[in-house]
CSV table of C-alpha atoms in Angstrom, one decimal:
chain,number,residue,atom,x,y,z
A,25,UNK,CA,144.5,63.4,-59.3
A,26,UNK,CA,145.2,67.0,-58.2
A,27,UNK,CA,142.4,66.7,-55.6
A,28,UNK,CA,143.3,63.3,-54.0
A,29,UNK,CA,147.0,63.2,-54.2
A,30,UNK,CA,148.5,64.7,-51.1
A,31,UNK,CA,152.0,65.1,-49.7
A,32,UNK,CA,152.8,62.4,-47.1
A,33,UNK,CA,155.9,62.6,-44.9
A,34,UNK,CA,156.6,60.3,-42.0
A,35,UNK,CA,159.5,60.4,-39.6
A,36,UNK,CA,160.3,57.6,-37.2
A,37,UNK,CA,163.5,58.4,-35.1
A,38,UNK,CA,164.3,54.7,-35.1
A,39,UNK,CA,164.5,54.5,-38.9
A,40,UNK,CA,167.1,56.2,-41.1
A,41,UNK,CA,165.1,58.7,-43.2
A,42,UNK,CA,165.7,60.4,-46.5
A,43,UNK,CA,164.0,57.8,-48.7
A,44,UNK,CA,161.0,58.2,-51.0
A,45,UNK,CA,158.6,55.7,-52.4
A,46,UNK,CA,156.2,55.7,-55.3
A,47,UNK,CA,153.9,53.1,-53.8
A,48,UNK,CA,150.2,53.9,-53.5
A,49,UNK,CA,148.9,54.4,-50.0
A,50,UNK,CA,145.5,55.8,-48.7
A,51,UNK,CA,144.9,58.3,-46.0
A,52,UNK,CA,143.0,55.6,-44.1
A,53,UNK,CA,146.3,53.7,-43.9
A,54,UNK,CA,147.7,56.4,-41.5
A,55,UNK,CA,145.7,55.2,-38.5
A,56,UNK,CA,146.9,51.5,-38.6
A,57,UNK,CA,150.4,52.7,-39.5
A,58,UNK,CA,150.7,54.8,-36.4
A,59,UNK,CA,149.3,52.0,-34.3
A,60,UNK,CA,151.9,49.7,-35.8
A,61,UNK,CA,154.7,52.1,-35.1
A,62,UNK,CA,153.9,52.6,-31.4
A,63,UNK,CA,153.0,48.9,-30.9
A,64,UNK,CA,149.3,49.1,-30.0
A,65,UNK,CA,146.5,47.0,-31.6
A,66,UNK,CA,144.7,48.5,-34.5
A,67,UNK,CA,140.9,48.8,-33.8
A,68,UNK,CA,138.7,46.4,-35.8
A,69,UNK,CA,136.7,49.2,-37.5
A,70,UNK,CA,139.8,50.6,-39.2
A,71,UNK,CA,139.6,50.0,-43.0
A,72,UNK,CA,143.3,50.8,-43.8
A,73,UNK,CA,146.4,48.8,-43.6
A,74,UNK,CA,149.8,49.6,-42.1
A,75,UNK,CA,152.6,50.7,-44.4
A,76,UNK,CA,155.3,50.6,-41.8
A,77,UNK,CA,157.3,48.1,-44.0
A,78,UNK,CA,157.7,50.9,-46.6
A,79,UNK,CA,159.8,52.8,-44.2
A,80,UNK,CA,162.4,50.0,-44.3
A,81,UNK,CA,161.9,49.1,-47.9
A,82,UNK,CA,160.4,51.8,-50.1
A,83,UNK,CA,160.1,49.4,-53.0
A,84,UNK,CA,158.1,46.8,-51.1
A,85,UNK,CA,154.5,46.1,-52.2
A,86,UNK,CA,151.5,47.7,-50.5
A,87,UNK,CA,148.5,48.5,-52.6
A,88,UNK,CA,147.5,47.8,-56.2
A,89,UNK,CA,145.2,50.8,-56.2
A,90,UNK,CA,144.1,53.8,-54.1
A,91,UNK,CA,140.3,54.5,-53.7
A,92,UNK,CA,138.6,57.7,-52.8
A,93,UNK,CA,135.0,59.0,-52.8
A,94,UNK,CA,133.6,62.6,-52.8
A,95,UNK,CA,130.1,63.9,-52.6
A,96,UNK,CA,129.1,66.6,-55.0
A,97,UNK,CA,125.8,68.1,-56.2
A,98,UNK,CA,123.2,65.3,-56.3
A,99,UNK,CA,126.0,62.8,-57.0
A,100,UNK,CA,128.8,60.9,-55.4
A,101,UNK,CA,132.2,60.5,-57.2
A,102,UNK,CA,134.1,57.2,-56.7
A,103,UNK,CA,137.6,57.2,-58.0
A,104,UNK,CA,140.5,54.7,-58.3
A,105,UNK,CA,144.1,55.3,-59.0
A,106,UNK,CA,146.1,52.3,-60.3
A,107,UNK,CA,149.3,52.2,-62.3
A,108,UNK,CA,149.3,55.2,-64.7
A,109,UNK,CA,145.6,55.5,-64.7
A,110,UNK,CA,142.7,57.0,-62.8
A,111,UNK,CA,139.2,55.7,-63.3
A,112,UNK,CA,136.2,57.7,-61.9
A,113,UNK,CA,132.5,57.1,-61.7
A,114,UNK,CA,129.9,59.6,-60.7
A,115,UNK,CA,126.9,57.9,-59.1
A,116,UNK,CA,123.5,59.5,-58.4
A,117,UNK,CA,123.2,60.1,-54.7
A,118,UNK,CA,119.9,58.1,-54.8
A,119,UNK,CA,122.0,55.1,-55.7
A,120,UNK,CA,120.1,54.3,-58.9
A,121,UNK,CA,122.6,54.8,-61.7
A,122,UNK,CA,125.9,56.1,-63.0
A,123,UNK,CA,126.0,59.7,-64.3
A,124,UNK,CA,129.4,59.6,-65.9
A,125,UNK,CA,132.5,57.5,-66.3
A,126,UNK,CA,136.0,58.9,-66.9
A,127,UNK,CA,139.4,57.2,-67.5
A,128,UNK,CA,142.5,59.2,-67.8
A,129,UNK,CA,146.1,58.2,-68.7
A,130,UNK,CA,148.2,60.1,-66.3
A,131,UNK,CA,151.5,59.2,-68.1
A,132,UNK,CA,150.5,61.2,-71.1
A,133,UNK,CA,147.8,63.5,-69.6
A,134,UNK,CA,148.7,64.5,-66.1
A,135,UNK,CA,146.2,67.3,-66.2
A,136,UNK,CA,143.4,64.8,-66.8
A,137,UNK,CA,141.7,66.8,-69.7
A,138,UNK,CA,141.1,63.8,-72.0
A,139,UNK,CA,138.7,60.9,-71.3
A,140,UNK,CA,140.2,57.8,-73.0
A,141,UNK,CA,137.4,55.5,-71.7
A,142,UNK,CA,136.2,54.6,-75.3
A,143,UNK,CA,139.7,54.4,-76.8
A,144,UNK,CA,140.4,50.7,-77.8
A,145,UNK,CA,144.1,51.2,-76.8
A,146,UNK,CA,142.9,51.6,-73.1
A,147,UNK,CA,140.2,49.0,-73.1
A,148,UNK,CA,142.0,46.7,-70.7
A,149,UNK,CA,142.6,49.5,-68.2
A,150,UNK,CA,138.9,50.6,-68.5
A,151,UNK,CA,137.8,47.0,-67.7
A,152,UNK,CA,140.2,46.7,-64.8
A,153,UNK,CA,139.2,50.0,-63.3
A,154,UNK,CA,135.5,49.4,-63.5
A,155,UNK,CA,135.8,45.9,-62.0
A,156,UNK,CA,138.1,46.9,-59.2
A,157,UNK,CA,136.3,50.1,-58.3
A,158,UNK,CA,133.1,48.1,-57.9
A,159,UNK,CA,134.9,45.9,-55.4
A,160,UNK,CA,136.3,48.8,-53.5
A,161,UNK,CA,132.9,50.5,-53.2
A,162,UNK,CA,131.4,47.3,-51.9
A,163,UNK,CA,134.2,46.9,-49.4
A,164,UNK,CA,133.8,50.4,-48.2
A,165,UNK,CA,130.1,50.1,-47.7
A,166,UNK,CA,130.4,46.8,-46.0
A,167,UNK,CA,133.1,47.8,-43.5
A,168,UNK,CA,132.3,47.6,-39.8
A,169,UNK,CA,131.6,51.0,-38.2
A,170,UNK,CA,133.3,52.4,-35.2
A,171,UNK,CA,131.5,51.4,-32.0
A,172,UNK,CA,129.2,54.1,-30.6
A,173,UNK,CA,130.7,56.3,-28.0
A,174,UNK,CA,128.7,56.5,-24.8
A,175,UNK,CA,127.2,60.0,-24.4
A,176,UNK,CA,128.3,61.6,-21.1
A,177,UNK,CA,125.9,63.2,-18.8
A,178,UNK,CA,125.9,67.0,-18.9
A,179,UNK,CA,125.0,68.8,-15.7
A,180,UNK,CA,124.3,72.5,-15.6
A,181,UNK,CA,124.6,74.5,-12.4
A,182,UNK,CA,121.9,77.1,-12.4
A,183,UNK,CA,122.6,78.5,-9.0
A,184,UNK,CA,123.0,82.3,-8.7
A,185,UNK,CA,126.5,81.8,-7.5
A,186,UNK,CA,127.5,80.4,-10.8
A,187,UNK,CA,125.4,82.5,-13.1
A,188,UNK,CA,128.2,84.1,-15.1
A,189,UNK,CA,131.4,82.6,-16.7
A,190,UNK,CA,134.4,84.5,-18.0
A,191,UNK,CA,135.5,83.5,-21.6
A,192,UNK,CA,138.0,85.0,-24.0
A,193,UNK,CA,135.6,85.3,-26.9
A,194,UNK,CA,132.4,84.0,-28.3
A,195,UNK,CA,130.9,84.2,-31.8
A,196,UNK,CA,130.0,82.3,-34.9
A,197,UNK,CA,129.4,82.4,-38.6
A,198,UNK,CA,126.3,84.0,-40.0
A,199,UNK,CA,126.3,82.1,-43.4
A,200,UNK,CA,122.6,81.2,-43.0
A,201,UNK,CA,120.8,82.5,-39.9
A,202,UNK,CA,121.9,86.1,-40.2
A,203,UNK,CA,122.2,86.7,-43.9
A,204,UNK,CA,119.0,88.8,-43.7
A,205,UNK,CA,118.7,88.9,-39.9
A,206,UNK,CA,116.2,91.2,-38.4
A,207,UNK,CA,116.9,93.5,-35.4
A,208,UNK,CA,115.5,91.0,-32.8
A,209,UNK,CA,117.8,88.2,-34.1
A,210,UNK,CA,120.9,90.5,-34.1
A,211,UNK,CA,120.0,91.7,-30.6
A,212,UNK,CA,119.6,88.1,-29.4
A,213,UNK,CA,123.0,87.2,-30.6
A,214,UNK,CA,124.9,90.2,-29.4
A,215,UNK,CA,123.0,91.1,-26.3
A,216,UNK,CA,121.5,87.8,-25.3
A,217,UNK,CA,124.5,85.5,-26.2
A,218,UNK,CA,127.1,88.2,-25.6
A,219,UNK,CA,128.8,87.5,-28.9
A,220,UNK,CA,131.8,89.7,-29.6
A,221,UNK,CA,133.1,88.0,-32.7
A,222,UNK,CA,131.2,88.1,-36.0
A,223,UNK,CA,132.1,86.5,-39.4
A,224,UNK,CA,130.1,87.2,-42.5
A,225,UNK,CA,130.1,86.4,-46.2
A,226,UNK,CA,131.3,89.2,-48.5
A,227,UNK,CA,131.1,87.6,-51.9
A,228,UNK,CA,128.5,88.5,-54.6
A,229,UNK,CA,125.3,86.5,-54.2
A,230,UNK,CA,123.8,84.4,-57.0
A,231,UNK,CA,121.3,87.2,-57.7
A,232,UNK,CA,124.1,89.7,-58.2
A,233,UNK,CA,123.7,91.4,-54.9
A,234,UNK,CA,127.0,92.8,-53.6
A,235,UNK,CA,128.1,93.5,-50.1
A,236,UNK,CA,124.9,92.0,-48.8
A,237,UNK,CA,126.1,91.8,-45.2
A,238,UNK,CA,127.2,95.5,-44.9
A,239,UNK,CA,123.9,96.4,-43.2
A,240,UNK,CA,124.2,93.5,-40.8
A,241,UNK,CA,127.7,94.7,-39.8
A,242,UNK,CA,126.5,98.3,-39.3
A,243,UNK,CA,123.6,97.2,-37.1
A,244,UNK,CA,125.8,94.9,-35.1
A,245,UNK,CA,128.4,97.6,-34.5
A,246,UNK,CA,125.7,99.9,-33.1
A,247,UNK,CA,124.8,97.3,-30.6
A,248,UNK,CA,128.4,96.4,-29.8
A,249,UNK,CA,131.0,99.0,-30.9
A,250,UNK,CA,133.8,96.6,-29.8
A,251,UNK,CA,132.7,93.9,-32.0
A,252,UNK,CA,135.5,92.0,-33.8
């Protein structure tokens, strides 16, 4: 709940504001809602639904549940919020089984520290959550995709009159390629690519190595003393 529940504020100058609603909406509802507000058709590939009516009547109906999914280490979490409950299943990313199932009663356990899946008092909620989540997963997987965007032609002028361009700054992260970069790699980035911005990791590695990018920074500053 603390990961998927986000603040949502919408202002339409044509509608008197200052109202709140406890109805469930999904982030995929934003796209069709904005289309609805400005009066343009919603693309066919959009999975959400407009909640424009909630701006006029905050107590109007909209969704019975809110679905979300999140990839984690070798698994994918599928979660459903409905009523006072949240039901979550962790599936193997290979698609051949469920790793764990969790049902939490948010009315008495807002921090979600107790799994009431096997509690007979919550059997009806567990059954409803499992059934409805399976439907939402199927709907999400079967939804039409956005039409492919035509790739534009990219033409590069290699004439000597256009050999150099002026830019404010150029650089990149060295999370992978330069963690243990050798001198030729550093020289290629700073001299060849003319990079003048460098961002490195400073945390302790899994092997307990501290400040493992200090040497990289020292070598880079030798090549470019003005490096940021």
